[in-house]
Coordinates of C-alpha atoms in Angstrom, one line a residue:
M412 CA 83.4 107.0 110.8
K413 CA 84.3 109.3 107.5
D414 CA 82.6 108.4 104.0
L415 CA 86.5 108.6 102.4
K416 CA 86.6 105.4 100.1
I417 CA 89.2 102.3 101.0
S418 CA 90.8 100.4 97.7
A419 CA 90.7 96.9 96.7
R420 CA 94.1 96.3 98.0
Q421 CA 92.4 97.2 101.8
T422 CA 89.5 95.5 101.2
G423 CA 90.9 92.3 100.3
M424 CA 93.5 92.6 103.6
I425 CA 90.1 93.3 105.7
C426 CA 88.9 89.9 103.9
V427 CA 92.5 88.3 105.4
M428 CA 91.8 89.2 108.9
L429 CA 87.7 88.3 108.8
I430 CA 89.2 85.0 108.1
F431 CA 90.6 84.1 110.9
A432 CA 88.4 85.4 113.5
N433 CA 87.4 83.3 115.9
A434 CA 89.3 80.0 114.0
F435 CA 92.2 79.8 115.1
L436 CA 92.4 79.3 119.0
T437 CA 89.4 77.5 120.4
L438 CA 87.6 76.8 117.2
P439 CA 89.7 73.2 115.6
S440 CA 89.9 71.6 119.5
L441 CA 86.3 71.9 119.5
L442 CA 85.8 70.1 115.7
H443 CA 88.1 67.3 117.1
S444 CA 86.1 66.6 119.7
E445 CA 82.8 66.3 117.5
V446 CA 84.2 65.0 113.8
G447 CA 88.4 64.7 114.9
A448 CA 90.6 65.2 111.7
D449 CA 87.3 65.8 109.6
G450 CA 87.0 69.2 111.5
F451 CA 90.0 70.4 108.6
F452 CA 87.0 69.9 105.9
V453 CA 84.0 71.3 107.8
V454 CA 86.2 74.6 108.3
A455 CA 86.5 73.8 104.3
G456 CA 83.2 73.4 103.5
L457 CA 82.3 76.4 105.7
M458 CA 84.9 78.6 103.9
F459 CA 83.9 78.1 100.8
F460 CA 80.0 79.2 101.2
D461 CA 81.8 82.5 103.0
L462 CA 83.3 82.3 98.8
L463 CA 79.7 82.0 97.9
V464 CA 78.7 85.0 99.5
L465 CA 82.1 87.1 98.9
G466 CA 80.6 86.3 95.4
T467 CA 77.2 88.3 95.9
F468 CA 79.2 90.6 97.8
F469 CA 80.8 91.0 93.9
L470 CA 77.6 91.3 92.1
L471 CA 76.3 93.4 94.5
K472 CA 78.7 95.9 94.0
A473 CA 79.1 95.5 89.8
R474 CA 75.3 96.4 90.4
F475 CA 75.2 98.7 92.9
P476 CA 78.7 100.7 92.5
D477 CA 78.5 103.4 94.6
D478 CA 74.4 102.4 97.1
K479 CA 74.9 102.2 100.3
F480 CA 73.7 98.6 100.9
Y481 CA 70.6 99.7 103.4
D482 CA 69.6 102.1 100.1
I483 CA 69.6 98.8 98.3
L484 CA 67.6 96.8 100.4
K485 CA 65.5 99.9 101.1
D486 CA 64.6 100.6 97.5
H487 CA 63.9 96.4 96.8
L488 CA 62.9 96.0 100.2
G489 CA 61.5 98.2 101.5
K490 CA 62.1 101.0 104.6
I491 CA 61.0 98.3 107.3
L492 CA 62.4 95.2 106.2
A493 CA 65.7 97.3 105.2
K494 CA 66.2 98.0 108.9
I495 CA 65.2 95.0 109.9
I496 CA 68.0 93.7 108.4
L497 CA 70.3 96.2 109.7
A498 CA 69.2 95.0 113.2
L499 CA 70.1 91.8 113.0
F500 CA 73.7 92.4 111.4
M501 CA 73.8 94.7 114.5
I502 CA 73.5 91.6 116.8
F503 CA 75.3 90.2 114.3
F504 CA 78.5 91.5 115.1
L505 CA 77.8 92.7 118.9
F506 CA 78.2 88.6 119.6
K507 CA 80.7 88.2 117.2
S508 CA 82.7 90.6 118.7
L509 CA 81.8 89.2 122.5
L510 CA 83.2 86.1 120.9
A511 CA 86.4 87.2 119.8
Y512 CA 87.4 89.3 122.7
S513 CA 86.0 85.8 125.6
V514 CA 87.7 83.9 123.8
V515 CA 91.7 86.4 123.3
L516 CA 91.1 86.6 126.7
L517 CA 90.9 83.7 127.9
F518 CA 94.1 82.7 126.0
L519 CA 95.7 86.0 126.7
K520 CA 94.5 84.4 130.8
Q521 CA 96.4 81.6 130.6
Q522 CA 99.5 82.6 128.3
V523 CA 100.1 86.4 129.7
Y524 CA 98.5 88.0 132.3
Q525 CA 96.4 85.5 134.0
D526 CA 93.7 86.9 136.1
Q527 CA 95.3 90.7 135.6
F528 CA 94.5 90.8 131.9
E529 CA 90.5 92.1 131.6
L530 CA 91.5 95.3 133.8
I531 CA 94.3 95.7 131.2
A532 CA 92.9 95.1 128.4
I533 CA 89.1 97.2 129.0
I534 CA 91.5 100.3 130.5
S535 CA 93.8 100.3 127.2
I536 CA 92.7 98.6 124.5
F537 CA 89.0 100.0 124.7
P538 CA 89.5 103.5 124.2
V539 CA 92.0 102.5 121.0
I540 CA 89.4 100.2 119.2
C541 CA 86.5 103.2 119.4
H542 CA 89.0 106.0 118.9
G543 CA 89.8 103.9 115.6
V544 CA 86.5 103.1 114.9
F545 CA 84.8 106.9 115.3
C546 CA 87.8 107.7 112.7
G547 CA 86.5 105.5 110.4
I548 CA 86.9 103.0 107.8
R549 CA 89.8 104.0 105.9
T550 CA 91.2 105.2 109.0
I551 CA 91.6 101.2 110.3
S552 CA 91.5 99.8 106.7
R553 CA 95.1 102.0 106.6
T554 CA 96.4 100.7 109.8
I555 CA 95.5 97.2 108.9
E556 CA 97.8 97.7 105.8
L557 CA 100.5 98.5 107.3
F558 CA 101.0 95.8 109.9
F559 CA 99.2 92.9 107.6
Y560 CA 102.1 92.0 106.4
I561 CA 104.0 91.4 109.7
V562 CA 100.9 89.3 111.3
V563 CA 101.1 87.0 108.0
A564 CA 104.8 86.8 108.5
G565 CA 103.5 85.5 112.0
L566 CA 101.0 83.3 110.6
V567 CA 103.4 81.9 107.8
V568 CA 106.5 81.6 111.3
C569 CA 104.1 79.8 113.5
I570 CA 103.1 77.3 110.5
G571 CA 106.5 76.7 109.6
I572 CA 107.7 75.9 113.2
S573 CA 104.9 73.3 113.7
F574 CA 106.9 71.4 110.6
T575 CA 110.0 71.0 113.5
N576 CA 107.4 69.1 115.6
G577 CA 107.0 65.6 113.4
G578 CA 103.4 65.2 113.1
G579 CA 102.0 62.2 110.2
M580 CA 98.9 62.8 108.1
P581 CA 96.1 62.9 110.8
Q582 CA 93.3 60.1 110.1
L583 CA 91.1 61.8 108.2
F584 CA 87.3 60.6 105.9
Q585 CA 86.2 58.9 109.0
T586 CA 83.0 61.0 109.9
Q587 CA 79.8 59.4 108.8
I588 CA 77.7 62.5 106.7
Q589 CA 75.4 63.3 109.3
S590 CA 77.9 64.5 112.1
F591 CA 80.3 66.0 109.3
L592 CA 76.7 68.3 108.2
S593 CA 76.1 67.9 112.3
S594 CA 79.3 69.9 113.4
S595 CA 79.1 72.2 110.4
F596 CA 76.0 74.1 111.2
K597 CA 76.8 73.7 115.4
H598 CA 80.1 76.0 114.2
A599 CA 78.3 78.1 111.4
F600 CA 78.5 81.0 114.1
S601 CA 82.8 81.2 113.6
F602 CA 82.0 81.7 110.4
G603 CA 79.8 84.6 108.4
D604 CA 82.1 87.8 108.5
Y605 CA 82.2 88.5 105.1
L606 CA 79.1 90.2 105.9
L607 CA 80.6 93.1 106.9
L608 CA 81.7 94.2 103.3
F609 CA 78.0 94.7 102.2
I610 CA 77.8 96.9 104.8
I611 CA 80.7 99.4 104.1
M612 CA 80.6 98.9 100.6
D613 CA 80.0 102.2 99.5
K614 CA 83.2 103.0 101.2
I615 CA 85.0 100.2 98.6
E616 CA 86.5 101.1 95.7
I617 CA 86.7 99.1 93.4
K618 CA 88.2 99.6 89.7
K619 CA 88.1 97.4 86.6
G620 CA 89.3 93.7 86.7
Q621 CA 90.6 94.5 90.9
G622 CA 87.5 92.5 92.4
R623 CA 90.6 89.8 90.9
K624 CA 92.9 91.1 93.8
I625 CA 90.1 90.9 97.2
L626 CA 89.8 87.1 96.0
S627 CA 93.7 86.9 95.5
F628 CA 93.7 87.7 99.4
A629 CA 91.0 86.3 100.4
L630 CA 92.7 82.7 99.0
V631 CA 95.8 83.4 100.8
G632 CA 94.0 83.6 103.9
I633 CA 92.0 80.2 103.6
T634 CA 95.0 78.7 102.4
L635 CA 97.1 79.7 105.9
M636 CA 93.9 79.2 108.1
L637 CA 94.0 75.2 106.4
L638 CA 97.4 74.6 106.3
L639 CA 97.2 75.6 110.9
L640 CA 94.4 73.2 110.2
I641 CA 96.4 69.8 108.5
R642 CA 99.8 70.8 111.1
F643 CA 97.7 71.0 114.5
Y644 CA 96.0 67.6 113.5
S645 CA 98.4 65.9 111.7
I646 CA 100.7 66.9 115.6
Y647 CA 98.2 66.3 117.7
Q648 CA 96.7 63.6 115.8
V649 CA 95.0 61.7 119.3
T650 CA 94.6 64.9 121.9
A651 CA 94.1 67.4 119.5
F652 CA 91.0 68.0 121.9
M653 CA 92.9 69.1 124.5
H654 CA 94.7 71.7 122.7
T655 CA 92.4 74.8 123.2
N656 CA 95.2 77.2 121.2
A657 CA 95.8 75.7 118.1
I658 CA 98.0 78.5 116.9
V659 CA 100.0 78.2 119.7
D660 CA 100.1 74.6 120.1
I661 CA 101.5 73.8 117.3
S662 CA 104.6 75.9 117.4
S663 CA 105.4 75.4 121.1
V664 CA 107.2 72.3 121.5
P665 CA 110.1 73.3 120.6
A666 CA 110.7 75.9 122.8
Q667 CA 110.6 73.3 125.8
F668 CA 113.5 71.6 124.6
T669 CA 115.7 74.0 123.0
G670 CA 117.8 77.2 123.9
I671 CA 116.2 79.4 121.3
G672 CA 113.2 80.3 124.3
R673 CA 109.5 80.9 124.3
L674 CA 108.9 80.5 120.2
D675 CA 105.0 80.9 121.0
I676 CA 105.7 84.2 121.8
I677 CA 105.2 84.8 117.8
A678 CA 102.0 83.2 118.0
M679 CA 101.0 85.4 121.2
I680 CA 101.6 89.1 118.9
T681 CA 100.2 87.8 116.2
V682 CA 96.9 86.8 118.1
M683 CA 96.4 90.2 120.2
M684 CA 97.5 92.0 116.6
M685 CA 94.9 89.7 114.6
T686 CA 92.0 90.6 117.5
Y687 CA 93.0 94.2 117.6
F688 CA 91.7 94.6 113.9
Q689 CA 89.5 92.1 114.4
L690 CA 87.4 94.1 117.1
E691 CA 87.5 97.6 115.1
L692 CA 86.0 95.7 112.1
F693 CA 83.4 94.1 114.5
I694 CA 82.4 96.9 115.8
Y695 CA 82.8 99.0 113.7
G696 CA 80.0 97.1 111.7
F697 CA 77.6 97.3 114.7
C698 CA 78.0 101.1 114.8
S699 CA 77.7 101.6 110.8
S700 CA 74.7 99.3 111.0
F701 CA 73.1 101.4 114.0
L702 CA 73.9 105.0 111.9
D703 CA 71.4 103.4 109.4
I704 CA 68.6 102.5 111.7
F705 CA 68.8 106.0 113.5
P706 CA 70.4 108.3 110.7
K707 CA 69.2 111.3 113.2
L708 CA 72.2 110.5 115.6
N709 CA 76.0 110.4 115.8
N710 CA 78.9 108.2 116.4
I711 CA 78.8 109.1 119.9
H712 CA 75.4 107.1 120.3
A713 CA 76.6 104.7 118.5
V714 CA 79.7 104.0 120.1
V715 CA 78.1 104.6 123.6
L716 CA 75.3 101.8 122.7
Y717 CA 77.7 99.2 121.9
I718 CA 80.4 99.9 124.8
I719 CA 77.2 99.8 127.1
T720 CA 75.2 96.5 125.9
F721 CA 78.6 94.6 125.3
F722 CA 79.5 95.2 128.8
V723 CA 75.7 94.1 130.2
L724 CA 76.4 91.4 128.0
Y725 CA 79.9 90.4 129.0
Y726 CA 79.2 90.4 132.5
G727 CA 75.7 88.8 132.3
L728 CA 76.6 86.0 129.9
L729 CA 80.5 85.8 129.5
S730 CA 80.2 85.4 133.3
Q731 CA 79.1 81.5 132.2
Y732 CA 81.8 81.4 129.4
D733 CA 80.6 77.5 129.1
F734 CA 77.5 78.7 128.3
F735 CA 78.2 81.3 126.0
I736 CA 80.1 78.9 123.7
D737 CA 76.7 76.8 124.1
S738 CA 74.8 79.3 123.2
T739 CA 76.9 79.8 119.8
E740 CA 76.3 76.3 119.0
N741 CA 73.2 75.5 119.8
Y742 CA 71.2 78.7 119.2
F743 CA 72.7 81.0 116.7
P744 CA 73.3 78.7 113.8
Y745 CA 69.8 79.2 113.3
F746 CA 70.1 82.7 113.2
M747 CA 72.8 82.5 111.1
I748 CA 70.8 80.6 108.1
V749 CA 68.8 83.8 108.2
V750 CA 71.6 86.7 108.7
N751 CA 74.5 84.6 106.1
F752 CA 72.3 82.9 104.1
L753 CA 68.9 83.8 103.1
V754 CA 70.2 88.1 103.2
P755 CA 72.8 86.7 100.7
L756 CA 70.5 85.2 99.1
T757 CA 67.8 87.5 98.4
V758 CA 70.7 90.7 97.7
A759 CA 71.5 88.2 94.5
I760 CA 68.1 87.6 93.5
I761 CA 67.9 92.0 93.6
A762 CA 71.3 92.1 92.1
L763 CA 70.4 90.3 89.0
T764 CA 66.8 91.7 88.5
K765 CA 67.3 93.3 85.7
K766 CA 66.0 97.7 85.8
K767 CA 66.1 99.9 83.1
G768 CA 69.2 101.7 82.7
K769 CA 71.2 99.9 85.8
E770 CA 74.0 98.4 83.9
Y771 CA 76.7 95.7 86.1
E772 CA 80.4 97.1 86.5
K773 CA 83.1 94.6 85.9
I774 CA 85.6 94.5 88.7
F775 CA 86.8 91.5 87.5

């Protein structure tokens, strides 16, 4: 993981990839089973909270433009607490990768290769992902930059195709506030992905005024996600809870009644590309956190530890897929209170604390 800087443009593209992590397949149907079409507002609310976390990152980056996240924590909270926080980040990135992998693997088994896809994924995808992690965040970000507009075009095409499926306005504002808050809390683990930016903050170069560029990319990603949700709930107003692959389901109906062929292949390719980049980013976050905790070890140790831990947990937990999904809804929200609320709140306080000789960079 080489210490080369990435640009604000590349950082913004990373933000877009993170926005869609674990949110464009099963999440809309899970939300519909709990709060109906008001799942749109659940996602909007959680994304707004993520924007606050992004704002905390901007604040910390402006205060400490060249410092590592671990060094900031160590200087202000002490070495032990800093390592504990990074250990929590390791757990976060590990289980985010597990969730992304398991959800997309199930999707591809249903849509493409059925039972044979798992072995193909392990043999062909993991070595490429691990190689990307070895090469560093600059290589990952440049690859994302190369394919970014292809991914976005795939999303736009899927949303565009969905308008040929008709559908009226979804029934909104039907949920009591208690159910809304409960559903938001249950699905908190599907968000919080901007935490990766803290881990790589010393590798991000943001010049004066470029913070707006990152925010603009993030808002584009949020807009696409909300458009996807509103189209999904418009098309499947009653049966949305039965459709577990939102991005494919909104664009699959016309293919059944036209001579064009399977239009959902666009959605499948888009899903695979996004998942590849998301897994790279999560694994990089895990390995980078590990190396900050154990600076005497190297990339090989980090990646090997990830692979061993991943497959132990995968075959231990994900062999019971429903149990793992239930765990993300019932137990991980409490974990997110610490990782995605208390930690950003703490670093915001650190950033706002005045210190002689330190000035804020004007990144906006």
